[in-house]
Short mmCIF file of C-alpha atoms in Angstrom, two decimals:
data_model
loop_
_atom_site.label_atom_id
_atom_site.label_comp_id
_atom_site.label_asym_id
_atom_site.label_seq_id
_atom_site.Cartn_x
_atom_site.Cartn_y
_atom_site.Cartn_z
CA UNK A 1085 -24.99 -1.06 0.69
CA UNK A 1086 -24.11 -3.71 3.56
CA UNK A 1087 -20.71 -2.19 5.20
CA UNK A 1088 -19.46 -5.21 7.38
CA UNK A 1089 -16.78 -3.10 9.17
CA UNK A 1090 -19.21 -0.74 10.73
CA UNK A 1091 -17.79 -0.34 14.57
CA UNK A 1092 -14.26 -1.18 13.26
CA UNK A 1093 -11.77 1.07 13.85
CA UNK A 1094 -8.95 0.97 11.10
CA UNK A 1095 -5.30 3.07 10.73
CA UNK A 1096 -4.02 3.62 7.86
CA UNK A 1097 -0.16 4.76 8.20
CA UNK A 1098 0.33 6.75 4.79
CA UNK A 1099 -2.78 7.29 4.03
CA UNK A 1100 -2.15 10.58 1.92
CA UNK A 1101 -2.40 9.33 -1.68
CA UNK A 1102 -1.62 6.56 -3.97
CA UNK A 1103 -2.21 2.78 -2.49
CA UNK A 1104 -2.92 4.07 0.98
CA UNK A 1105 -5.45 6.52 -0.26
CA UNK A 1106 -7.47 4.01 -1.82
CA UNK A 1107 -7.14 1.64 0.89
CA UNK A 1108 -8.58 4.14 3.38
CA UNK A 1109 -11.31 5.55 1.39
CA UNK A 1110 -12.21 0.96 0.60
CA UNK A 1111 -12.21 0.69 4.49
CA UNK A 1112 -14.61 3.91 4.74
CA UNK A 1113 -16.86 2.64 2.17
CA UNK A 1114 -16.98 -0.87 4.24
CA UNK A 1115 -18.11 1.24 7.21
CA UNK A 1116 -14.33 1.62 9.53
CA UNK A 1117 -13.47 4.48 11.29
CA UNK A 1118 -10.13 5.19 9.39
CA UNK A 1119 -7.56 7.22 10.92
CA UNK A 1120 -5.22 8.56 8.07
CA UNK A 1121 -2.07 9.18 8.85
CA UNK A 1122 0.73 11.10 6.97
CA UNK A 1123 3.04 14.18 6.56
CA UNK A 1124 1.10 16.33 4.35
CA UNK A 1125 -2.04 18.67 5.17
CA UNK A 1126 -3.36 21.77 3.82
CA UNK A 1127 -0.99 24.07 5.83
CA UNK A 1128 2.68 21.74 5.24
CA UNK A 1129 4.23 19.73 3.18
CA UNK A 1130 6.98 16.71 3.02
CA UNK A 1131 9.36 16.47 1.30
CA UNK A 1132 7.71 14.83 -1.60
CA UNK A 1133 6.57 18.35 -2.55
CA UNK A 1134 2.89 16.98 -3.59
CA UNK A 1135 -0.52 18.68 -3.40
CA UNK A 1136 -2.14 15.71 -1.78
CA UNK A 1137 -3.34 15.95 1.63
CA UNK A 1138 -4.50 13.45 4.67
CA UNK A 1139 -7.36 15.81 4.92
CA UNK A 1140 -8.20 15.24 1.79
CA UNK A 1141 -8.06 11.20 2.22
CA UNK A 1142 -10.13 11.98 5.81
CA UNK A 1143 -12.65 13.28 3.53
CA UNK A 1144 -12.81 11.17 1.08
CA UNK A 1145 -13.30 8.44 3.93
CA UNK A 1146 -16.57 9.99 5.16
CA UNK A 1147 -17.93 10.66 1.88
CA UNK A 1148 -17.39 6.84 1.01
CA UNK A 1149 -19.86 6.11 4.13
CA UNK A 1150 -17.20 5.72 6.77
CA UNK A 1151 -15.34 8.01 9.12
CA UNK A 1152 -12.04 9.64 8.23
CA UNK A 1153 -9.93 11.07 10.70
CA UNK A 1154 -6.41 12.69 9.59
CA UNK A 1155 -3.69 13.41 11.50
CA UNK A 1156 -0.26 14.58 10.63
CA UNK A 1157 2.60 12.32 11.91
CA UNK A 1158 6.04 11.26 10.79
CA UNK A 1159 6.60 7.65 11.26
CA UNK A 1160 10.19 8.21 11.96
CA UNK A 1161 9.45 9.86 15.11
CA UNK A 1162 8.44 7.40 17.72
CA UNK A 1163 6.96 9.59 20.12
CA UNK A 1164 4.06 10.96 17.33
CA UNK A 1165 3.49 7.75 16.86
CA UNK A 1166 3.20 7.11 20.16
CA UNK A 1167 0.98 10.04 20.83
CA UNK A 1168 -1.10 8.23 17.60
CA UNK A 1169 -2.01 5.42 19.29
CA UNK A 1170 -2.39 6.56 22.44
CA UNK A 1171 -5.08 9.28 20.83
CA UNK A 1172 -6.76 6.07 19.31
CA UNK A 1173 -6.82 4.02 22.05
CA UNK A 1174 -8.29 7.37 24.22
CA UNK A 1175 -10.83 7.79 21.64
CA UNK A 1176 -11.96 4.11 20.27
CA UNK A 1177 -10.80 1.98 22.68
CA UNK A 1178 -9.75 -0.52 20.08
CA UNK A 1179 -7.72 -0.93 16.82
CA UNK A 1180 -8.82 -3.49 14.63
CA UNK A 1181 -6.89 -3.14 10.93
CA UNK A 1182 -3.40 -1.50 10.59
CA UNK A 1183 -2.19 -0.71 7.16
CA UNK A 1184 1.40 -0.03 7.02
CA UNK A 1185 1.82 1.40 3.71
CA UNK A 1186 4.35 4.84 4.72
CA UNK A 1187 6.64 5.26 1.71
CA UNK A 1188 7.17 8.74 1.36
CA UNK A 1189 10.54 8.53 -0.71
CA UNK A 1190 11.66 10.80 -3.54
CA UNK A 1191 14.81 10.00 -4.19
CA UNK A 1192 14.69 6.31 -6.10
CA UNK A 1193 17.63 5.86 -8.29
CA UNK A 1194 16.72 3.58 -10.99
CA UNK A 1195 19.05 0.74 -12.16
CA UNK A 1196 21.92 1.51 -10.11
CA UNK A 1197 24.09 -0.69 -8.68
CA UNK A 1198 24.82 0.14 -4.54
CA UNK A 1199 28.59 1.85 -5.64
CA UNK A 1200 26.43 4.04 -8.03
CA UNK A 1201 24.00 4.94 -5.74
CA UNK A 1202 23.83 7.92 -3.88
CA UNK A 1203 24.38 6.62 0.01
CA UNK A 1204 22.38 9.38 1.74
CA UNK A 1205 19.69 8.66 -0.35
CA UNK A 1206 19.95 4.94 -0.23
CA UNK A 1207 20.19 5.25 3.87
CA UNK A 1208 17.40 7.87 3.69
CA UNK A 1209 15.00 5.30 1.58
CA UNK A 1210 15.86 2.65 3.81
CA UNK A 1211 14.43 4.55 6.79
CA UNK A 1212 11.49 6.16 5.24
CA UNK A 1213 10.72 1.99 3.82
CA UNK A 1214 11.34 0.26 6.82
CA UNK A 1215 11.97 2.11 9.76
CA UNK A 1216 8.46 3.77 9.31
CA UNK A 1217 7.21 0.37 9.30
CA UNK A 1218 8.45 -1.19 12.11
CA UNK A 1219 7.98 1.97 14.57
CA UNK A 1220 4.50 1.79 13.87
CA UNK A 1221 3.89 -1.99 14.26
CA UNK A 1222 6.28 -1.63 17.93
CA UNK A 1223 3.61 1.05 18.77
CA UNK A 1224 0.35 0.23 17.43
CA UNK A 1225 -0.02 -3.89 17.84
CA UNK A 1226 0.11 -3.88 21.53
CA UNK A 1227 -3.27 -2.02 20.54
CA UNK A 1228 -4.67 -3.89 18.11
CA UNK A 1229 -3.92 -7.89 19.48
CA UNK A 1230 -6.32 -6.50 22.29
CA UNK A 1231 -8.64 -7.24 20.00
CA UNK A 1232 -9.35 -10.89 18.90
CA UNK A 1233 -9.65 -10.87 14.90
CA UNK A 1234 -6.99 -8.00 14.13
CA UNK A 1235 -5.51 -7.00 10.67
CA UNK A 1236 -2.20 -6.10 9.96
CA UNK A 1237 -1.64 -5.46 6.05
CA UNK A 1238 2.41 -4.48 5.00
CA UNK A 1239 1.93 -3.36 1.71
CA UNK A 1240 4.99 -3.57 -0.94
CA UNK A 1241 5.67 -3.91 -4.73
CA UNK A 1242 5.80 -7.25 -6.24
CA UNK A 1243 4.75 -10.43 -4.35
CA UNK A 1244 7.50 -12.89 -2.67
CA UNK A 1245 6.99 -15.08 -5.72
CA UNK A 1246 8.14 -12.42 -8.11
CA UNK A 1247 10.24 -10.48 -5.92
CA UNK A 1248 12.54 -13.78 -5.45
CA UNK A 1249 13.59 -14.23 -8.75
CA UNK A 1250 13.51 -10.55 -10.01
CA UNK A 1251 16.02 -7.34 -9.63
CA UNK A 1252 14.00 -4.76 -8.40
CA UNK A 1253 15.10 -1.79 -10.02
CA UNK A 1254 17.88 -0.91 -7.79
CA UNK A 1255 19.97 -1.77 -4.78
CA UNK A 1256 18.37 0.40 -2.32
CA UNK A 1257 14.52 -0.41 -3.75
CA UNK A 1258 14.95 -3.88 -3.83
CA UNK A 1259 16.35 -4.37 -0.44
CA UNK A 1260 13.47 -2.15 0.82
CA UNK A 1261 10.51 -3.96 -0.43
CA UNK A 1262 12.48 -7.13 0.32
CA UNK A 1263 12.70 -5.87 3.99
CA UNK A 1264 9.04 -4.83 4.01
CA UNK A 1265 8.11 -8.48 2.85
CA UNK A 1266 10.13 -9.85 5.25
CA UNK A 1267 8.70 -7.72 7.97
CA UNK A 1268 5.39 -9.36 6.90
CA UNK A 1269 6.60 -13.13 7.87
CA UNK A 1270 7.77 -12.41 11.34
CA UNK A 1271 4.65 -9.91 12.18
CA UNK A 1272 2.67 -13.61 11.04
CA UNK A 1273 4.68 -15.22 13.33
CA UNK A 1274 4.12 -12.61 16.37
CA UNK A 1275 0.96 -11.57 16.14
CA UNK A 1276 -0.91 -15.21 15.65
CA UNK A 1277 -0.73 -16.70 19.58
CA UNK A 1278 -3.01 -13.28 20.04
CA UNK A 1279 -5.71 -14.15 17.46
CA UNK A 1280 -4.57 -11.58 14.79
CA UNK A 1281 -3.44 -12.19 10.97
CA UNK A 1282 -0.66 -10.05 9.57
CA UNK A 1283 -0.39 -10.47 5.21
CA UNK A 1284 2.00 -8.78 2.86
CA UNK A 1285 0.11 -7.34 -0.20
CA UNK A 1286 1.00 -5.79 -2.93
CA UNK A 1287 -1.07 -3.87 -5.87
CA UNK A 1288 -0.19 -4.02 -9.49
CA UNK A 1289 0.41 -1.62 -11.62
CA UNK A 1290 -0.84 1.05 -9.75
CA UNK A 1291 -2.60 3.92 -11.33
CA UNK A 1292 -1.45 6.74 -8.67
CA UNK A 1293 -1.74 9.95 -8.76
CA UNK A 1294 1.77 10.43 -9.36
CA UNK A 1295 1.59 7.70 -12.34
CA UNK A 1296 -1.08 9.39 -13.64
CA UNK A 1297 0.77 12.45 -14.11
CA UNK A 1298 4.02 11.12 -15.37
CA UNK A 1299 1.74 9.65 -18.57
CA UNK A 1300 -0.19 13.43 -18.88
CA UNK A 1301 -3.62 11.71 -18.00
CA UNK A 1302 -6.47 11.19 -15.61
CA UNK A 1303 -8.38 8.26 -14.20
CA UNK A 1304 -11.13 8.92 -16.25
CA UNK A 1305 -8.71 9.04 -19.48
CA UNK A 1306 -5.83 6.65 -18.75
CA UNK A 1307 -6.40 4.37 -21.52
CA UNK A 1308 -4.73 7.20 -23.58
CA UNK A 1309 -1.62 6.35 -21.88
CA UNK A 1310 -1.24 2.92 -23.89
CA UNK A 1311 -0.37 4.59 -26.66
CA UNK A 1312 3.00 5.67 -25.11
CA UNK A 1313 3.06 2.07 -22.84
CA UNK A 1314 0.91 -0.62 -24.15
CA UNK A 1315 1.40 -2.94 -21.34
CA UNK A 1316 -0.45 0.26 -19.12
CA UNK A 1317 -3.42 -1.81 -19.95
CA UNK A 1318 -3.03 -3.73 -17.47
CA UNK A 1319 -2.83 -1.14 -14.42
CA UNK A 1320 -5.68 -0.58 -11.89
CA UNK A 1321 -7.10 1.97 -9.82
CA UNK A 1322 -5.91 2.40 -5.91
CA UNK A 1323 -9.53 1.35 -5.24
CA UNK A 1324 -9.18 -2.05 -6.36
CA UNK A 1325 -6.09 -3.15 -3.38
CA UNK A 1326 -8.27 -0.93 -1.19
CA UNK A 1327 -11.04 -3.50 -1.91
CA UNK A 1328 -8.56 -6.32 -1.69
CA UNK A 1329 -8.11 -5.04 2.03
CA UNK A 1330 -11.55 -4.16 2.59
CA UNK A 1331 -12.53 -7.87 1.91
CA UNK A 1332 -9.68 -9.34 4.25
CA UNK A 1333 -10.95 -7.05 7.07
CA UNK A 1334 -14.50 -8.30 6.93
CA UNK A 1335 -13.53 -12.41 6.24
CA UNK A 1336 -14.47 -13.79 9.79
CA UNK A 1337 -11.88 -16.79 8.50
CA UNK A 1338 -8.82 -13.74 7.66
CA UNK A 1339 -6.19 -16.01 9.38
CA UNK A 1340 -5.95 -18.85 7.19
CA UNK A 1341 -3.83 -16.04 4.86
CA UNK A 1342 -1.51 -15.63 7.89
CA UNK A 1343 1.77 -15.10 6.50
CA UNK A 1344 1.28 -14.98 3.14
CA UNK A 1345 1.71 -12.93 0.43
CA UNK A 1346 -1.28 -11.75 -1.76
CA UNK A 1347 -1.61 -9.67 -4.53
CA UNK A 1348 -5.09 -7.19 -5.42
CA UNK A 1349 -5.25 -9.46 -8.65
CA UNK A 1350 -5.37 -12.67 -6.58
CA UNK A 1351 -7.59 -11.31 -4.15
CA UNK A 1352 -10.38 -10.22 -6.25
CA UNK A 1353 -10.46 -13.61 -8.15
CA UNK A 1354 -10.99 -15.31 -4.02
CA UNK A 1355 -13.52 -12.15 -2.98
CA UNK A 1356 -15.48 -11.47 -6.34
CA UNK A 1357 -14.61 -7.65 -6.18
CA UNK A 1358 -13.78 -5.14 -9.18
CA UNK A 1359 -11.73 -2.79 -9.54
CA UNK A 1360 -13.87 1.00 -10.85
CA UNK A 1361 -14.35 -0.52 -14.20
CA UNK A 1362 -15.87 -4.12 -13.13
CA UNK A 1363 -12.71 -5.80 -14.32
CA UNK A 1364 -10.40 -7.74 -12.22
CA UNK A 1365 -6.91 -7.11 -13.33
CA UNK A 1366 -4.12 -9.54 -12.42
CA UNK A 1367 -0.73 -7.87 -12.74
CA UNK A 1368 1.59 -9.76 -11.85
CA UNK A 1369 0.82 -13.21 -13.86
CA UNK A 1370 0.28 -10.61 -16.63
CA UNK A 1371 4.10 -9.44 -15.96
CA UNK A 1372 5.49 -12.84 -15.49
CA UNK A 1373 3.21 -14.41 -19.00
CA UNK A 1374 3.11 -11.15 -21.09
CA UNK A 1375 5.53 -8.67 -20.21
CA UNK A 1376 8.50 -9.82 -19.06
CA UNK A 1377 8.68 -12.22 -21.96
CA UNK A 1378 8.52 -9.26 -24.47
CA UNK A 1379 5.27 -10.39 -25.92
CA UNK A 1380 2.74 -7.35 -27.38
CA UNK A 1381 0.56 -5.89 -24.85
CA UNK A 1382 -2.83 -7.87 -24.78
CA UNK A 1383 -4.56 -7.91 -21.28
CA UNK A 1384 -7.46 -10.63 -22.55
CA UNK A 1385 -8.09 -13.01 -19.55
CA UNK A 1386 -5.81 -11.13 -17.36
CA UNK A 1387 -8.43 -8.27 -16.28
#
């Protein structure tokens, strides 16, 4: 297997499961040294109260063909952050991809309106979404612009085009993805006099360890969950936006998507990767064609 990012050194900032996992373990199999960041190992856990670990993620990294690295920090402390890069710079001398993808909420209140929302739990989203984000970027770009040809990938839910006309769920998850996207355009802006691209991306409908649960399934099974939600046909794996960042990191001509916002679905149709299967699901034109408009579930030429 060719991996173009051999010598690359790559951090992914929530890197324990889900999105981030799969972005990681994509960047290991490309050849990056991955440092995987998060709150979780085998002797604590956050608050999310989930048997996932970074070590776990680290491991998965090296098996893939790359080099995994965990190490436990909370992006709302700016001095382990600090210490983060610091380590990285000590031990690579370079940072060439940052993934900001900390989420680490577990208190979403669905469909409620900002008066019906519990503040503390709003306030505490709002840091864990955003916060986390921009501590890291303060910390870690000075870093990676040293570099010419850097990555910096804010991942979200929903692209700018859907996100713009759609309610997200709730006050306090709307305004943080909205935030995140935002964050996205004026890293563009920043980082681009130094020779580095900075994209917002989102996945579809991702299947997550946590989703995976919630329908009583597995990866290898998941198709059994359309019989409780049909338009679950249309979900993908966390590999597939890992390969949707794997591919930007090794495109020598990454800055022409400076500022934008992609999707994994969009992606794979520009790269010519797969997701596990060797489909190439696209969720969100399924959303906006299929689901949204109530139509029955039928993924054929969306994946």
């Amino acid at each position: 297997m060719t991996q173009p990012l051999t010598g690359k050194v790559a951090l992914v900032a929530g890197g324990t499961r889900g999105a981030g996992r799969g972005i990681a373990v994509q960047l290991g199999a490309a050849g990056a040294t991955v440092y995987v960041t998060g709150r979780t190992t085998r002797s604590e856990k956050s608050e999310m109260n989930r048997p996932e670990t970074i070590e776990e993620t680290a491991e998965q990294v090296t098996a893939a063909g790359g080099v995994g690295i965990p190490v436990r920090v909370d992006h709302l402390v700016p001095d382990e952050v600090r210490d983060l890069v610091e380590r990285i710079d000590a031990e690579q001398g370079a940072l060439h991809v940052l993934v900001n993808d900390i989420w680490g909420t577990t208190a979403v209140e669905w469909q409620k309106a900002v008066w019906e929302s519990d503040l503390e739990n709003g306030l505490h989203t709002l840091r864990l979404a955003v916060d986390t984000h921009a501590i890291t970027s303060h910390f870690a770009l000075p870093l990676l612009i040293k570099s010419p040809g850097g990555l910096v990938v804010e991942v979200t839910d929903g692209t700018d085009e859907y996100n713009s006309v759609n309610y997200r769920n709730s006050f306090f998850y709307d305004l943080a993805k909205g935030a995140v996207s935002r964050m996205a355009f004026a890293l563009a802006h920043e980082v681009a006099p130094h020779g580095a691209t900075a994209v917002l991306l989102t996945p579809g409908w991702l299947r997550s360890e946590f989703m995976l649960g919630e329908f009583g399934v597995t990866e290898e099974n998941w198709r059994d969950a359309t019989k409780f939600q049909p338009h679950f046909a249309i979900s993908e794996s966390p590999a597939y936006v890992g390969r949707a960042v794997a591919a930007l990191a090794a495109d020598p001509d990454v800055a022409r998507w400076n500022g934008r916002s992609l999707s994994s679905g969009q992606l794979a149709r520009v790269y010519g990767f797969t997701d596990l299967d060797g489909s190439r699901p696209d969720a969100w034109r399924y959303m906006v064609e299929v689901q949204d408009p109530g139509k029955p579930a039928d993924t054929t030429g969306y994946r």
